[in-house]
Amino acid sequence: DHWQKFANLRLLFTWMWTYPGKKLLFMGGEFGQEREWNHDNSLDWHHLDDPLHRGVKDVIRDLNRLYTSTPALYARDTEGAGFEWLVADDQDNSVIAWARKGAQSGEVAIVVSNFTPVPREGYRIGVPQAGFYREAFNSDAEGYGGSNVGNYGAVTADGPGWDDQPHSLALVLPPLVLAGFGVAPSTFSVNSCAGPAATLWAAAARSDTTGAVVELQEYLDLPQLPHRIECYDISHVQGTN
């Protein structure tokens, strides 16, 4: 299945970027070169004419931005206290989830992966903090060649305690996906729009906030917009999918 092959590749790269440890990317991997590397020939750059190959390239670009702008993904990379399993025993659904933690209080990134081609509705995971979680990355986003299933850019941890955690999230898990969520306000951010829905709105939440930013702030019922979060998916505000 050609689509699943690329979905698995996007899942693999996102796993590597969000899991502890250093990253390895061989030349050509950044756009999904299909043939073995040959030192006598150039890379197959013409693959970028294919939207699925181009989607892999965009995944790598956005993961690099996500990684460098999210201290929870690197600040305590070699410390046990910087990592916590959230779901590690759900072999029936092939779902794995973990939390990455930065050096500062509130620097938390929640990572959830679905290793099957079956979407899962209302999948609940426990999380260490209550509040509003922004869906900062979704490897199933339409712009990457995915099926565009997701959580409309955000979800609130308002559920009961779950799996030894004090709070929980009820999530929509796309097929063959790895998604990252950050507590807002926090430093968990991505500098380019890569949300699960087709309509994205970029907002620089600085002192010169526009009326649209204020409107979004009120809609999300936030006291203030996290100053380092630059992308919001507001397709649910506009009533589009």
CSV table of C-alpha atoms in Angstrom, one decimal:
chain,number,residue,atom,x,y,z
A,1,ASP,CA,0.0,0.0,0.0
A,2,HIS,CA,1.7,3.2,-1.2
A,3,TRP,CA,-0.1,5.5,1.1
A,4,GLN,CA,0.6,3.4,4.2
A,5,LYS,CA,4.3,3.2,3.3
A,6,PHE,CA,4.6,7.0,3.5
A,7,ALA,CA,2.4,7.2,6.6
A,8,ASN,CA,4.8,4.7,8.3
A,9,LEU,CA,7.8,6.7,7.2
A,10,ARG,CA,6.3,9.9,8.6
A,11,LEU,CA,5.5,8.0,11.8
A,12,LEU,CA,9.0,6.7,12.1
A,13,PHE,CA,10.7,10.1,11.7
A,14,THR,CA,8.3,11.7,14.2
A,15,TRP,CA,9.0,8.9,16.7
A,16,MET,CA,12.7,9.5,16.4
A,17,TRP,CA,12.5,13.3,16.8
A,18,THR,CA,10.3,13.1,19.9
A,19,TYR,CA,11.9,10.1,21.6
A,20,PRO,CA,15.0,10.6,23.8
A,21,GLY,CA,18.3,10.2,22.0
A,22,LYS,CA,20.2,11.7,19.1
A,23,LYS,CA,18.7,11.7,15.6
A,24,LEU,CA,20.0,9.9,12.6
A,25,LEU,CA,19.1,10.9,9.0
A,26,PHE,CA,20.9,9.5,6.0
A,27,MET,CA,21.1,11.6,2.9
A,28,GLY,CA,17.9,11.2,0.8
A,29,GLY,CA,15.9,10.1,3.8
A,30,GLU,CA,14.6,13.6,4.2
A,31,PHE,CA,12.3,13.2,1.2
A,32,GLY,CA,11.9,9.4,1.1
A,33,GLN,CA,14.3,8.4,-1.6
A,34,GLU,CA,13.3,4.9,-2.7
A,35,ARG,CA,16.5,3.4,-4.2
A,36,GLU,CA,19.7,2.7,-2.4
A,37,TRP,CA,22.2,5.6,-2.3
A,38,ASN,CA,24.8,5.5,-5.0
A,39,HIS,CA,27.9,7.7,-4.7
A,40,ASP,CA,28.1,7.8,-8.5
A,41,ASN,CA,24.8,9.6,-8.9
A,42,SER,CA,23.0,12.5,-7.4
A,43,LEU,CA,20.0,12.1,-5.1
A,44,ASP,CA,16.6,11.6,-6.7
A,45,TRP,CA,15.4,15.1,-6.2
A,46,HIS,CA,12.8,14.7,-8.9
A,47,HIS,CA,10.8,12.7,-6.3
A,48,LEU,CA,9.8,16.1,-4.8
A,49,ASP,CA,7.4,16.4,-7.7
A,50,ASP,CA,5.4,13.7,-5.9
A,51,PRO,CA,3.2,15.2,-3.1
A,52,LEU,CA,3.9,12.2,-0.8
A,53,HIS,CA,7.7,12.7,-1.1
A,54,ARG,CA,7.3,16.4,-0.7
A,55,GLY,CA,5.2,15.7,2.5
A,56,VAL,CA,8.1,13.8,4.0
A,57,LYS,CA,10.4,16.7,3.3
A,58,ASP,CA,8.0,19.1,5.1
A,59,VAL,CA,7.7,16.7,8.0
A,60,ILE,CA,11.5,16.8,8.5
A,61,ARG,CA,11.4,20.6,8.2
A,62,ASP,CA,8.7,21.0,10.8
A,63,LEU,CA,10.1,18.5,13.2
A,64,ASN,CA,13.4,20.4,13.2
A,65,ARG,CA,11.6,23.6,14.0
A,66,LEU,CA,9.5,21.8,16.7
A,67,TYR,CA,12.5,20.2,18.3
A,68,THR,CA,14.6,23.4,18.5
A,69,SER,CA,11.7,25.4,19.9
A,70,THR,CA,10.5,22.8,22.5
A,71,PRO,CA,12.9,22.5,25.5
A,72,ALA,CA,11.0,19.5,26.8
A,73,LEU,CA,12.3,17.5,23.8
A,74,TYR,CA,16.0,18.1,24.5
A,75,ALA,CA,16.7,19.8,27.8
A,76,ARG,CA,16.8,16.6,29.8
A,77,ASP,CA,17.5,14.2,27.0
A,78,THR,CA,19.9,12.1,29.1
A,79,GLU,CA,18.0,12.3,32.4
A,80,GLY,CA,15.4,9.8,33.6
A,81,ALA,CA,13.4,12.6,35.1
A,82,GLY,CA,12.9,14.1,31.6
A,83,PHE,CA,10.8,11.1,30.3
A,84,GLU,CA,7.7,9.3,31.6
A,85,TRP,CA,5.7,6.5,30.0
A,86,LEU,CA,2.0,7.3,29.8
A,87,VAL,CA,0.8,4.3,27.7
A,88,ALA,CA,3.2,1.3,27.3
A,89,ASP,CA,1.0,-1.8,27.6
A,90,ASP,CA,-1.8,-1.3,25.1
A,91,GLN,CA,-0.8,-4.1,22.7
A,92,ASP,CA,-4.5,-4.6,21.6
A,93,ASN,CA,-4.6,-1.1,20.0
A,94,SER,CA,-0.8,-0.7,19.3
A,95,VAL,CA,-0.9,2.8,20.9
A,96,ILE,CA,2.1,4.1,22.8
A,97,ALA,CA,2.4,7.5,24.6
A,98,TRP,CA,4.9,9.3,26.7
A,99,ALA,CA,5.7,12.6,28.2
A,100,ARG,CA,8.9,14.6,27.7
A,101,LYS,CA,9.8,17.2,30.4
A,102,GLY,CA,12.0,20.2,30.3
A,103,ALA,CA,14.1,21.8,33.0
A,104,GLN,CA,11.5,24.4,33.8
A,105,SER,CA,8.1,23.8,35.5
A,106,GLY,CA,5.4,23.5,32.9
A,107,GLU,CA,7.7,22.4,30.1
A,108,VAL,CA,5.8,19.3,29.1
A,109,ALA,CA,5.3,17.6,25.7
A,110,ILE,CA,2.8,14.8,25.4
A,111,VAL,CA,3.5,12.4,22.5
A,112,VAL,CA,1.0,9.8,21.3
A,113,SER,CA,1.4,7.2,18.5
A,114,ASN,CA,-1.0,4.9,16.8
A,115,PHE,CA,0.8,2.1,15.0
A,116,THR,CA,-2.2,0.7,13.2
A,117,PRO,CA,-4.0,1.9,10.0
A,118,VAL,CA,-7.2,2.2,12.2
A,119,PRO,CA,-8.4,5.6,13.5
A,120,ARG,CA,-9.4,5.6,17.1
A,121,GLU,CA,-12.0,7.9,18.5
A,122,GLY,CA,-12.1,9.0,22.2
A,123,TYR,CA,-8.9,7.3,23.1
A,124,ARG,CA,-8.1,8.4,26.7
A,125,ILE,CA,-4.6,8.8,28.1
A,126,GLY,CA,-3.5,10.1,31.5
A,127,VAL,CA,-1.5,13.3,31.6
A,128,PRO,CA,0.4,15.0,34.5
A,129,GLN,CA,-1.1,18.5,34.1
A,130,ALA,CA,-4.6,19.9,33.7
A,131,GLY,CA,-5.4,22.6,31.2
A,132,PHE,CA,-5.5,23.4,27.5
A,133,TYR,CA,-3.3,21.2,25.2
A,134,ARG,CA,-2.4,22.4,21.8
A,135,GLU,CA,-1.9,19.8,19.0
A,136,ALA,CA,1.5,21.1,17.9
A,137,PHE,CA,2.3,18.4,15.4
A,138,ASN,CA,0.3,15.7,13.6
A,139,SER,CA,2.1,13.5,11.1
A,140,ASP,CA,-1.3,12.7,9.5
A,141,ALA,CA,-1.8,16.4,8.4
A,142,GLU,CA,-3.1,16.8,4.9
A,143,GLY,CA,-0.1,19.0,4.0
A,144,TYR,CA,2.1,15.9,4.6
A,145,GLY,CA,0.0,13.6,2.5
A,146,GLY,CA,-2.1,12.3,5.4
A,147,SER,CA,-5.8,11.7,5.9
A,148,ASN,CA,-6.3,14.9,7.9
A,149,VAL,CA,-7.8,13.3,11.0
A,150,GLY,CA,-7.0,15.0,14.3
A,151,ASN,CA,-8.2,17.0,17.2
A,152,TYR,CA,-8.9,20.4,15.5
A,153,GLY,CA,-5.7,21.8,16.9
A,154,ALA,CA,-6.4,21.5,20.6
A,155,VAL,CA,-7.9,19.5,23.4
A,156,THR,CA,-8.6,20.2,27.1
A,157,ALA,CA,-7.5,17.9,29.9
A,158,ASP,CA,-10.7,17.9,31.8
A,159,GLY,CA,-11.2,14.2,32.2
A,160,PRO,CA,-10.8,12.0,35.3
A,161,GLY,CA,-7.5,10.7,36.5
A,162,TRP,CA,-6.2,7.8,34.3
A,163,ASP,CA,-3.4,5.3,34.4
A,164,ASP,CA,-1.9,6.7,37.6
A,165,GLN,CA,-2.0,10.3,36.2
A,166,PRO,CA,-4.1,13.0,37.9
A,167,HIS,CA,-5.8,14.2,34.6
A,168,SER,CA,-6.6,12.8,31.2
A,169,LEU,CA,-7.2,13.7,27.6
A,170,ALA,CA,-9.8,12.1,25.2
A,171,LEU,CA,-8.2,12.1,21.8
A,172,VAL,CA,-8.9,11.2,18.2
A,173,LEU,CA,-6.0,9.2,16.9
A,174,PRO,CA,-5.5,9.2,13.2
A,175,PRO,CA,-4.2,6.0,11.4
A,176,LEU,CA,-0.5,5.4,11.5
A,177,VAL,CA,0.2,8.7,13.3
A,178,LEU,CA,2.4,10.3,15.9
A,179,ALA,CA,1.0,13.5,17.4
A,180,GLY,CA,2.5,15.9,19.9
A,181,PHE,CA,0.6,18.1,22.4
A,182,GLY,CA,1.9,20.9,24.5
A,183,VAL,CA,0.4,22.5,27.6
A,184,ALA,CA,-0.5,26.2,27.0
A,185,PRO,CA,0.9,28.6,28.0
A,186,SER,CA,4.3,27.0,27.7
A,187,THR,CA,7.3,27.0,25.4
A,188,PHE,CA,6.0,24.2,23.3
A,189,SER,CA,5.6,25.7,19.9
A,190,VAL,CA,6.1,25.2,16.2
A,191,ASN,CA,7.0,28.0,13.8
A,192,SER,CA,5.1,26.7,10.8
A,193,CYS,CA,1.5,25.6,10.6
A,194,ALA,CA,1.2,21.9,10.6
A,195,GLY,CA,-2.2,21.2,12.1
A,196,PRO,CA,-4.6,18.3,11.4
A,197,ALA,CA,-7.3,20.4,9.5
A,198,ALA,CA,-7.1,22.1,6.2
A,199,THR,CA,-7.7,25.7,7.4
A,200,LEU,CA,-4.8,27.1,9.5
A,201,TRP,CA,-4.4,30.6,10.9
A,202,ALA,CA,-0.9,31.9,12.0
A,203,ALA,CA,-1.0,34.4,14.8
A,204,ALA,CA,2.0,36.1,16.4
A,205,ALA,CA,0.9,36.7,20.0
A,206,ARG,CA,2.9,39.7,20.8
A,207,SER,CA,2.1,43.1,22.3
A,208,ASP,CA,0.7,44.2,18.9
A,209,THR,CA,-2.0,41.5,18.9
A,210,THR,CA,-4.7,42.0,16.3
A,211,GLY,CA,-8.4,41.8,16.9
A,212,ALA,CA,-8.4,38.3,15.4
A,213,VAL,CA,-5.9,37.1,18.0
A,214,VAL,CA,-8.0,38.6,20.8
A,215,GLU,CA,-11.1,36.9,19.3
A,216,LEU,CA,-9.3,33.6,19.3
A,217,GLN,CA,-8.1,34.1,22.8
A,218,GLU,CA,-11.7,34.7,23.9
A,219,TYR,CA,-13.0,31.7,22.0
A,220,LEU,CA,-10.5,29.4,23.6
A,221,ASP,CA,-11.2,30.9,27.0
A,222,LEU,CA,-7.5,31.6,27.7
A,223,PRO,CA,-6.4,34.5,30.0
A,224,GLN,CA,-3.6,35.2,27.5
A,225,LEU,CA,-2.2,33.6,24.4
A,226,PRO,CA,1.1,31.7,24.9
A,227,HIS,CA,3.6,34.1,23.5
A,228,ARG,CA,5.7,31.5,21.8
A,229,ILE,CA,2.8,29.6,20.1
A,230,GLU,CA,2.5,31.0,16.6
A,231,CYS,CA,0.0,28.6,14.9
A,232,TYR,CA,-3.6,27.8,15.7
A,233,ASP,CA,-6.0,25.6,13.9
A,234,ILE,CA,-9.3,27.5,13.9
A,235,SER,CA,-11.2,25.4,11.3
A,236,HIS,CA,-13.6,24.5,14.1
A,237,VAL,CA,-14.2,28.3,14.7
A,238,GLN,CA,-14.9,28.8,11.0
A,239,GLY,CA,-17.1,25.6,10.8
A,240,THR,CA,-14.9,24.0,8.2
A,241,ASN,CA,-13.2,20.6,8.2
